[in-house]
Amino acid sequence: KNEVEQSPQNLTAQEGEFITINCSYSVGISALHWLQQHPGGGIVSLFMLSSGKKKHGRLIATINIQEKHSSLHITASHPRDSAVYICAVRLIQGAQKLVFGQGTRLTINP
Amino acid sequence: DAGVTQSPTHLIKTRGQQVTLRCSPKSGHDTVSWYQQALGQGPQFIFQYYEEEERQRGNFPDRFSGHQFPNYSSELNVNALLLGDSALYLCASRPRDRVFEKLFFGSGTQLSVL
């Protein structure tokens, strides 16, 4: 079993829909990152969380440390939000190492 | 301010060959990590360098080696290439003393092994 699991693996929605991507982990972490990867490979850092909730524009990220679970929400989704969204955790042990989920491929249709 | 830069962007090699990939960290960063991302998968940690030494290593064979130079740039070397080494290789940099911060990635090198 992977240390970091994301769901769903693929998600297709219509423009304007509310999107939720989930990340569960089984290890002790010091922080969790949500990343966005567009075709071509470039990765953009969206959020870093160690507790609670963060919001940036239409993006909201939450984390529940006790349940070892995080969610990324996109409100009023737009075709330009189409990308792969990746959850990555920074381990408490071996603190320099990041462990990544397999990614969620999001497609927003106009 | 240039971000993390990687070269080359694409590379085609044949089995058994050796390859060197390069990474220049973001200005002000001194720690470089390398990741391998197979198609449809999340990145896998290869190793991390700072102060010109390998500090952490993931589950990769000794065919994967690296180097960091005094200017903080880094190289990833892969010897005796296998078909399974075909992947996107990503470099990320960070300032060493700050644990909680944004991640900065290069655009990657797409390696194809034929």
PDB file of N, CA and C in Angstrom, chain A residues 21-104:
ATOM      1  N   ILE A  21     -10.729  16.963  -4.480  1.00  0.00           N
ATOM      2  CA  ILE A  21      -9.707  15.925  -4.645  1.00  0.00           C
ATOM      3  C   ILE A  21      -9.207  15.572  -3.247  1.00  0.00           C
ATOM      4  N   ASN A  22      -9.095  14.284  -2.985  1.00  0.00           N
ATOM      5  CA  ASN A  22      -8.753  13.815  -1.652  1.00  0.00           C
ATOM      6  C   ASN A  22      -7.361  13.196  -1.596  1.00  0.00           C
ATOM      7  N   CYS A  23      -6.740  13.312  -0.429  1.00  0.00           N
ATOM      8  CA  CYS A  23      -5.413  12.746  -0.189  1.00  0.00           C
ATOM      9  C   CYS A  23      -5.394  12.149   1.203  1.00  0.00           C
ATOM     10  N   SER A  24      -5.056  10.872   1.291  1.00  0.00           N
ATOM     11  CA  SER A  24      -4.900  10.206   2.587  1.00  0.00           C
ATOM     12  C   SER A  24      -3.488   9.685   2.703  1.00  0.00           C
ATOM     13  N   TYR A  25      -2.936   9.717   3.910  1.00  0.00           N
ATOM     14  CA  TYR A  25      -1.567   9.270   4.112  1.00  0.00           C
ATOM     15  C   TYR A  25      -1.498   8.409   5.363  1.00  0.00           C
ATOM     16  N   SER A  26      -0.489   7.572   5.424  1.00  0.00           N
ATOM     17  CA  SER A  26      -0.407   6.585   6.510  1.00  0.00           C
ATOM     18  C   SER A  26       0.818   6.768   7.387  1.00  0.00           C
ATOM     19  N   VAL A  27       1.560   7.856   7.163  1.00  0.00           N
ATOM     20  CA  VAL A  27       2.809   8.081   7.896  1.00  0.00           C
ATOM     21  C   VAL A  27       2.735   9.381   8.664  1.00  0.00           C
ATOM     22  N   GLY A  28       3.669   9.552   9.601  1.00  0.00           N
ATOM     23  CA  GLY A  28       3.746  10.813  10.321  1.00  0.00           C
ATOM     24  C   GLY A  28       4.363  11.883   9.439  1.00  0.00           C
ATOM     25  N   ILE A  29       3.722  13.040   9.406  1.00  0.00           N
ATOM     26  CA  ILE A  29       4.204  14.085   8.511  1.00  0.00           C
ATOM     27  C   ILE A  29       4.420  15.383   9.272  1.00  0.00           C
ATOM     28  N   SER A  30       5.279  16.220   8.698  1.00  0.00           N
ATOM     29  CA  SER A  30       5.462  17.558   9.250  1.00  0.00           C
ATOM     30  C   SER A  30       4.729  18.592   8.403  1.00  0.00           C
ATOM     31  N   ALA A  31       4.431  18.266   7.167  1.00  0.00           N
ATOM     32  CA  ALA A  31       3.707  19.183   6.290  1.00  0.00           C
ATOM     33  C   ALA A  31       3.160  18.421   5.097  1.00  0.00           C
ATOM     34  N   LEU A  32       2.160  19.007   4.475  1.00  0.00           N
ATOM     35  CA  LEU A  32       1.567  18.432   3.267  1.00  0.00           C
ATOM     36  C   LEU A  32       1.494  19.524   2.212  1.00  0.00           C
ATOM     37  N   HIS A  33       1.849  19.168   0.999  1.00  0.00           N
ATOM     38  CA  HIS A  33       1.829  20.115  -0.117  1.00  0.00           C
ATOM     39  C   HIS A  33       0.810  19.674  -1.160  1.00  0.00           C
ATOM     40  N   TRP A  34       0.122  20.637  -1.739  1.00  0.00           N
ATOM     41  CA  TRP A  34      -0.672  20.394  -2.942  1.00  0.00           C
ATOM     42  C   TRP A  34       0.035  21.081  -4.109  1.00  0.00           C
ATOM     43  N   LEU A  35       0.173  20.321  -5.204  1.00  0.00           N
ATOM     44  CA  LEU A  35       0.911  20.765  -6.370  1.00  0.00           C
ATOM     45  C   LEU A  35       0.041  20.631  -7.602  1.00  0.00           C
ATOM     46  N   GLN A  36       0.329  21.455  -8.611  1.00  0.00           N
ATOM     47  CA  GLN A  36      -0.386  21.395  -9.883  1.00  0.00           C
ATOM     48  C   GLN A  36       0.642  21.151 -10.985  1.00  0.00           C
ATOM     49  N   GLN A  37       0.366  20.163 -11.822  1.00  0.00           N
ATOM     50  CA  GLN A  37       1.280  19.840 -12.916  1.00  0.00           C
ATOM     51  C   GLN A  37       0.541  19.893 -14.239  1.00  0.00           C
ATOM     52  N   HIS A  38       1.031  20.773 -15.132  1.00  0.00           N
ATOM     53  CA  HIS A  38       0.436  20.902 -16.453  1.00  0.00           C
ATOM     54  C   HIS A  38       1.167  20.012 -17.448  1.00  0.00           C
ATOM     55  N   PRO A  39       0.548  19.698 -18.589  1.00  0.00           N
ATOM     56  CA  PRO A  39       1.237  18.945 -19.644  1.00  0.00           C
ATOM     57  C   PRO A  39       2.559  19.609 -19.977  1.00  0.00           C
ATOM     58  N   GLY A  40       3.604  18.781 -20.156  1.00  0.00           N
ATOM     59  CA  GLY A  40       4.929  19.366 -20.337  1.00  0.00           C
ATOM     60  C   GLY A  40       5.763  19.248 -19.086  1.00  0.00           C
ATOM     61  N   GLY A  41       5.113  18.997 -17.962  1.00  0.00           N
ATOM     62  CA  GLY A  41       5.837  18.616 -16.763  1.00  0.00           C
ATOM     63  C   GLY A  41       5.973  19.635 -15.664  1.00  0.00           C
ATOM     64  N   GLY A  42       5.888  20.914 -15.973  1.00  0.00           N
ATOM     65  CA  GLY A  42       6.156  21.919 -14.951  1.00  0.00           C
ATOM     66  C   GLY A  42       5.233  21.785 -13.751  1.00  0.00           C
ATOM     67  N   ILE A  43       5.789  21.834 -12.546  1.00  0.00           N
ATOM     68  CA  ILE A  43       5.008  21.689 -11.321  1.00  0.00           C
ATOM     69  C   ILE A  43       4.980  23.020 -10.591  1.00  0.00           C
ATOM     70  N   VAL A  44       3.765  23.414 -10.194  1.00  0.00           N
ATOM     71  CA  VAL A  44       3.566  24.654  -9.451  1.00  0.00           C
ATOM     72  C   VAL A  44       3.080  24.307  -8.050  1.00  0.00           C
ATOM     73  N   SER A  45       3.668  24.931  -7.064  1.00  0.00           N
ATOM     74  CA  SER A  45       3.275  24.707  -5.683  1.00  0.00           C
ATOM     75  C   SER A  45       2.029  25.530  -5.385  1.00  0.00           C
ATOM     76  N   LEU A  46       0.945  24.878  -4.913  1.00  0.00           N
ATOM     77  CA  LEU A  46      -0.298  25.573  -4.619  1.00  0.00           C
ATOM     78  C   LEU A  46      -0.403  25.932  -3.142  1.00  0.00           C
ATOM     79  N   PHE A  47      -0.239  24.930  -2.289  1.00  0.00           N
ATOM     80  CA  PHE A  47      -0.378  25.129  -0.848  1.00  0.00           C
ATOM     81  C   PHE A  47       0.615  24.278  -0.102  1.00  0.00           C
ATOM     82  N   MET A  48       1.024  24.782   1.079  1.00  0.00           N
ATOM     83  CA  MET A  48       1.675  23.959   2.076  1.00  0.00           C
ATOM     84  C   MET A  48       0.846  24.069   3.343  1.00  0.00           C
ATOM     85  N   LEU A  49       0.506  22.906   3.920  1.00  0.00           N
ATOM     86  CA  LEU A  49      -0.347  22.868   5.100  1.00  0.00           C
ATOM     87  C   LEU A  49       0.323  22.063   6.199  1.00  0.00           C
ATOM     88  N   SER A  50       0.203  22.527   7.419  1.00  0.00           N
ATOM     89  CA  SER A  50       0.548  21.688   8.564  1.00  0.00           C
ATOM     90  C   SER A  50      -0.657  21.538   9.486  1.00  0.00           C
ATOM     91  N   SER A  51      -1.656  22.380   9.318  1.00  0.00           N
ATOM     92  CA  SER A  51      -2.903  22.256  10.070  1.00  0.00           C
ATOM     93  C   SER A  51      -3.947  23.159   9.419  1.00  0.00           C
ATOM     94  N   GLY A  52      -5.230  22.858   9.703  1.00  0.00           N
ATOM     95  CA  GLY A  52      -6.303  23.771   9.349  1.00  0.00           C
ATOM     96  C   GLY A  52      -6.615  23.870   7.872  1.00  0.00           C
ATOM     97  N   LYS A  53      -6.717  25.088   7.413  1.00  0.00           N
ATOM     98  CA  LYS A  53      -7.278  25.380   6.095  1.00  0.00           C
ATOM     99  C   LYS A  53      -6.562  26.591   5.506  1.00  0.00           C
ATOM    100  N   LYS A  54      -6.376  26.551   4.170  1.00  0.00           N
ATOM    101  CA  LYS A  54      -5.846  27.711   3.462  1.00  0.00           C
ATOM    102  C   LYS A  54      -6.670  27.958   2.218  1.00  0.00           C
ATOM    103  N   LYS A  55      -6.756  29.226   1.822  1.00  0.00           N
ATOM    104  CA  LYS A  55      -7.540  29.601   0.646  1.00  0.00           C
ATOM    105  C   LYS A  55      -6.710  30.553  -0.206  1.00  0.00           C
ATOM    106  N   HIS A  56      -6.772  30.312  -1.531  1.00  0.00           N
ATOM    107  CA  HIS A  56      -6.122  31.217  -2.462  1.00  0.00           C
ATOM    108  C   HIS A  56      -6.995  31.287  -3.704  1.00  0.00           C
ATOM    109  N   GLY A  57      -7.663  32.418  -3.855  1.00  0.00           N
ATOM    110  CA  GLY A  57      -8.570  32.561  -4.987  1.00  0.00           C
ATOM    111  C   GLY A  57      -9.679  31.531  -4.919  1.00  0.00           C
ATOM    112  N   ARG A  58      -9.810  30.736  -5.986  1.00  0.00           N
ATOM    113  CA  ARG A  58     -10.870  29.707  -6.028  1.00  0.00           C
ATOM    114  C   ARG A  58     -10.427  28.379  -5.434  1.00  0.00           C
ATOM    115  N   LEU A  59      -9.225  28.321  -4.929  1.00  0.00           N
ATOM    116  CA  LEU A  59      -8.691  27.081  -4.380  1.00  0.00           C
ATOM    117  C   LEU A  59      -8.732  27.114  -2.853  1.00  0.00           C
ATOM    118  N   ILE A  60      -9.151  25.985  -2.280  1.00  0.00           N
ATOM    119  CA  ILE A  60      -9.187  25.836  -0.832  1.00  0.00           C
ATOM    120  C   ILE A  60      -8.560  24.490  -0.500  1.00  0.00           C
ATOM    121  N   ALA A  61      -7.667  24.475   0.483  1.00  0.00           N
ATOM    122  CA  ALA A  61      -7.060  23.226   0.923  1.00  0.00           C
ATOM    123  C   ALA A  61      -7.275  23.074   2.418  1.00  0.00           C
ATOM    124  N   THR A  62      -7.627  21.857   2.826  1.00  0.00           N
ATOM    125  CA  THR A  62      -7.834  21.561   4.240  1.00  0.00           C
ATOM    126  C   THR A  62      -7.019  20.344   4.618  1.00  0.00           C
ATOM    127  N   ILE A  63      -6.715  20.240   5.899  1.00  0.00           N
ATOM    128  CA  ILE A  63      -6.013  19.066   6.397  1.00  0.00           C
ATOM    129  C   ILE A  63      -6.542  18.701   7.773  1.00  0.00           C
ATOM    130  N   ASN A  64      -6.734  17.399   8.002  1.00  0.00           N
ATOM    131  CA  ASN A  64      -7.122  16.880   9.305  1.00  0.00           C
ATOM    132  C   ASN A  64      -6.002  15.962   9.754  1.00  0.00           C
ATOM    133  N   ILE A  65      -5.181  16.441  10.660  1.00  0.00           N
ATOM    134  CA  ILE A  65      -3.995  15.697  11.079  1.00  0.00           C
ATOM    135  C   ILE A  65      -4.386  14.396  11.785  1.00  0.00           C
ATOM    136  N   GLN A  66      -5.429  14.446  12.612  1.00  0.00           N
ATOM    137  CA  GLN A  66      -5.839  13.245  13.353  1.00  0.00           C
ATOM    138  C   GLN A  66      -6.296  12.148  12.401  1.00  0.00           C
ATOM    139  N   GLU A  67      -7.033  12.533  11.351  1.00  0.00           N
ATOM    140  CA  GLU A  67      -7.537  11.548  10.400  1.00  0.00           C
ATOM    141  C   GLU A  67      -6.559  11.278   9.267  1.00  0.00           C
ATOM    142  N   LYS A  68      -5.448  12.000   9.219  1.00  0.00           N
ATOM    143  CA  LYS A  68      -4.434  11.836   8.170  1.00  0.00           C
ATOM    144  C   LYS A  68      -5.069  11.983   6.793  1.00  0.00           C
ATOM    145  N   HIS A  69      -5.734  13.095   6.613  1.00  0.00           N
ATOM    146  CA  HIS A  69      -6.483  13.311   5.385  1.00  0.00           C
ATOM    147  C   HIS A  69      -6.460  14.792   5.008  1.00  0.00           C
ATOM    148  N   SER A  70      -6.350  15.047   3.712  1.00  0.00           N
ATOM    149  CA  SER A  70      -6.397  16.412   3.201  1.00  0.00           C
ATOM    150  C   SER A  70      -7.278  16.447   1.967  1.00  0.00           C
ATOM    151  N   SER A  71      -7.895  17.586   1.747  1.00  0.00           N
ATOM    152  CA  SER A  71      -8.695  17.786   0.547  1.00  0.00           C
ATOM    153  C   SER A  71      -8.307  19.089  -0.139  1.00  0.00           C
ATOM    154  N   LEU A  72      -8.394  19.054  -1.460  1.00  0.00           N
ATOM    155  CA  LEU A  72      -8.224  20.259  -2.274  1.00  0.00           C
ATOM    156  C   LEU A  72      -9.549  20.511  -2.969  1.00  0.00           C
ATOM    157  N   HIS A  73     -10.080  21.708  -2.805  1.00  0.00           N
ATOM    158  CA  HIS A  73     -11.342  22.069  -3.427  1.00  0.00           C
ATOM    159  C   HIS A  73     -11.104  23.178  -4.446  1.00  0.00           C
ATOM    160  N   ILE A  74     -11.840  23.102  -5.547  1.00  0.00           N
ATOM    161  CA  ILE A  74     -11.830  24.167  -6.544  1.00  0.00           C
ATOM    162  C   ILE A  74     -13.272  24.625  -6.726  1.00  0.00           C
ATOM    163  N   THR A  75     -13.522  25.896  -6.464  1.00  0.00           N
ATOM    164  CA  THR A  75     -14.861  26.432  -6.680  1.00  0.00           C
ATOM    165  C   THR A  75     -14.945  27.056  -8.073  1.00  0.00           C
ATOM    166  N   ALA A  76     -16.157  27.036  -8.645  1.00  0.00           N
ATOM    167  CA  ALA A  76     -16.389  27.632  -9.968  1.00  0.00           C
ATOM    168  C   ALA A  76     -15.304  27.198 -10.952  1.00  0.00           C
ATOM    169  N   SER A  77     -15.161  25.900 -11.135  1.00  0.00           N
ATOM    170  CA  SER A  77     -14.073  25.368 -11.955  1.00  0.00           C
ATOM    171  C   SER A  77     -14.124  25.901 -13.383  1.00  0.00           C
ATOM    172  N   HIS A  78     -12.945  25.960 -13.984  1.00  0.00           N
ATOM    173  CA  HIS A  78     -12.763  26.534 -15.315  1.00  0.00           C
ATOM    174  C   HIS A  78     -11.864  25.605 -16.114  1.00  0.00           C
ATOM    175  N   PRO A  79     -12.033  25.569 -17.445  1.00  0.00           N
ATOM    176  CA  PRO A  79     -11.158  24.697 -18.254  1.00  0.00           C
ATOM    177  C   PRO A  79      -9.675  24.907 -17.999  1.00  0.00           C
ATOM    178  N   ARG A  80      -9.249  26.099 -17.627  1.00  0.00           N
ATOM    179  CA  ARG A  80      -7.817  26.307 -17.362  1.00  0.00           C
ATOM    180  C   ARG A  80      -7.353  25.623 -16.074  1.00  0.00           C
ATOM    181  N   ASP A  81      -8.302  25.124 -15.279  1.00  0.00           N
ATOM    182  CA  ASP A  81      -7.940  24.351 -14.086  1.00  0.00           C
ATOM    183  C   ASP A  81      -7.544  22.915 -14.450  1.00  0.00           C
ATOM    184  N   SER A  82      -7.757  22.530 -15.704  1.00  0.00           N
ATOM    185  CA  SER A  82      -7.416  21.171 -16.137  1.00  0.00           C
ATOM    186  C   SER A  82      -5.915  20.950 -15.985  1.00  0.00           C
ATOM    187  N   ALA A  83      -5.563  19.938 -15.224  1.00  0.00           N
ATOM    188  CA  ALA A  83      -4.167  19.646 -14.895  1.00  0.00           C
ATOM    189  C   ALA A  83      -4.143  18.383 -14.048  1.00  0.00           C
ATOM    190  N   VAL A  84      -2.949  17.961 -13.685  1.00  0.00           N
ATOM    191  CA  VAL A  84      -2.801  16.895 -12.694  1.00  0.00           C
ATOM    192  C   VAL A  84      -2.498  17.553 -11.350  1.00  0.00           C
ATOM    193  N   TYR A  85      -3.255  17.155 -10.342  1.00  0.00           N
ATOM    194  CA  TYR A  85      -3.061  17.696  -8.998  1.00  0.00           C
ATOM    195  C   TYR A  85      -2.417  16.613  -8.129  1.00  0.00           C
ATOM    196  N   ILE A  86      -1.334  16.976  -7.482  1.00  0.00           N
ATOM    197  CA  ILE A  86      -0.526  16.012  -6.739  1.00  0.00           C
ATOM    198  C   ILE A  86      -0.427  16.436  -5.287  1.00  0.00           C
ATOM    199  N   CYS A  87      -0.620  15.484  -4.414  1.00  0.00           N
ATOM    200  CA  CYS A  87      -0.440  15.667  -2.971  1.00  0.00           C
ATOM    201  C   CYS A  87       0.937  15.106  -2.602  1.00  0.00           C
ATOM    202  N   ALA A  88       1.684  15.831  -1.804  1.00  0.00           N
ATOM    203  CA  ALA A  88       3.004  15.357  -1.367  1.00  0.00           C
ATOM    204  C   ALA A  88       3.148  15.633   0.119  1.00  0.00           C
ATOM    205  N   VAL A  89       3.699  14.663   0.852  1.00  0.00           N
ATOM    206  CA  VAL A  89       3.883  14.843   2.285  1.00  0.00           C
ATOM    207  C   VAL A  89       5.362  14.859   2.618  1.00  0.00           C
ATOM    208  N   ARG A  90       5.695  15.683   3.598  1.00  0.00           N
ATOM    209  CA  ARG A  90       7.071  15.724   4.093  1.00  0.00           C
ATOM    210  C   ARG A  90       7.110  14.886   5.356  1.00  0.00           C
ATOM    211  N   LEU A  91       7.922  13.837   5.354  1.00  0.00           N
ATOM    212  CA  LEU A  91       7.942  12.906   6.467  1.00  0.00           C
ATOM    213  C   LEU A  91       8.573  13.535   7.699  1.00  0.00           C
ATOM    214  N   ILE A  92       8.085  13.114   8.870  1.00  0.00           N
ATOM    215  CA  ILE A  92       8.715  13.560  10.111  1.00  0.00           C
ATOM    216  C   ILE A  92      10.104  12.957  10.193  1.00  0.00           C
ATOM    217  N   GLN A  93      10.199  11.660   9.889  1.00  0.00           N
ATOM    218  CA  GLN A  93      11.510  11.011   9.873  1.00  0.00           C
ATOM    219  C   GLN A  93      12.082  11.134   8.474  1.00  0.00           C
ATOM    220  N   GLY A  94      13.386  11.402   8.393  1.00  0.00           N
ATOM    221  CA  GLY A  94      13.955  11.669   7.068  1.00  0.00           C
ATOM    222  C   GLY A  94      13.351  12.942   6.542  1.00  0.00           C
ATOM    223  N   ALA A  95      13.435  13.991   7.339  1.00  0.00           N
ATOM    224  CA  ALA A  95      12.605  15.182   7.109  1.00  0.00           C
ATOM    225  C   ALA A  95      12.871  15.874   5.788  1.00  0.00           C
ATOM    226  N   GLN A  96      13.928  15.529   5.126  1.00  0.00           N
ATOM    227  CA  GLN A  96      14.172  16.189   3.852  1.00  0.00           C
ATOM    228  C   GLN A  96      13.410  15.538   2.707  1.00  0.00           C
ATOM    229  N   LYS A  97      12.816  14.376   2.949  1.00  0.00           N
ATOM    230  CA  LYS A  97      12.247  13.592   1.864  1.00  0.00           C
ATOM    231  C   LYS A  97      10.758  13.863   1.705  1.00  0.00           C
ATOM    232  N   LEU A  98      10.341  14.031   0.462  1.00  0.00           N
ATOM    233  CA  LEU A  98       8.928  14.163   0.130  1.00  0.00           C
ATOM    234  C   LEU A  98       8.425  12.845  -0.450  1.00  0.00           C
ATOM    235  N   VAL A  99       7.211  12.465  -0.078  1.00  0.00           N
ATOM    236  CA  VAL A  99       6.553  11.307  -0.664  1.00  0.00           C
ATOM    237  C   VAL A  99       5.306  11.805  -1.372  1.00  0.00           C
ATOM    238  N   PHE A 100       5.148  11.414  -2.629  1.00  0.00           N
ATOM    239  CA  PHE A 100       4.092  11.942  -3.475  1.00  0.00           C
ATOM    240  C   PHE A 100       2.972  10.929  -3.677  1.00  0.00           C
ATOM    241  N   GLY A 101       1.760  11.438  -3.813  1.00  0.00           N
ATOM    242  CA  GLY A 101       0.669  10.633  -4.323  1.00  0.00           C
ATOM    243  C   GLY A 101       0.828  10.456  -5.825  1.00  0.00           C
ATOM    244  N   GLN A 102      -0.055   9.620  -6.391  1.00  0.00           N
ATOM    245  CA  GLN A 102       0.071   9.305  -7.812  1.00  0.00           C
ATOM    246  C   GLN A 102      -0.547  10.373  -8.700  1.00  0.00           C
ATOM    247  N   GLY A 103      -1.239  11.318  -8.076  1.00  0.00           N
ATOM    248  CA  GLY A 103      -1.829  12.410  -8.852  1.00  0.00           C
ATOM    249  C   GLY A 103      -3.278  12.156  -9.224  1.00  0.00           C
ATOM    250  N   THR A 104      -4.021  13.225  -9.397  1.00  0.00           N
ATOM    251  CA  THR A 104      -5.405  13.193  -9.885  1.00  0.00           C
ATOM    252  C   THR A 104      -5.471  14.019 -11.147  1.00  0.00           C
TER     253      THR A 104
END
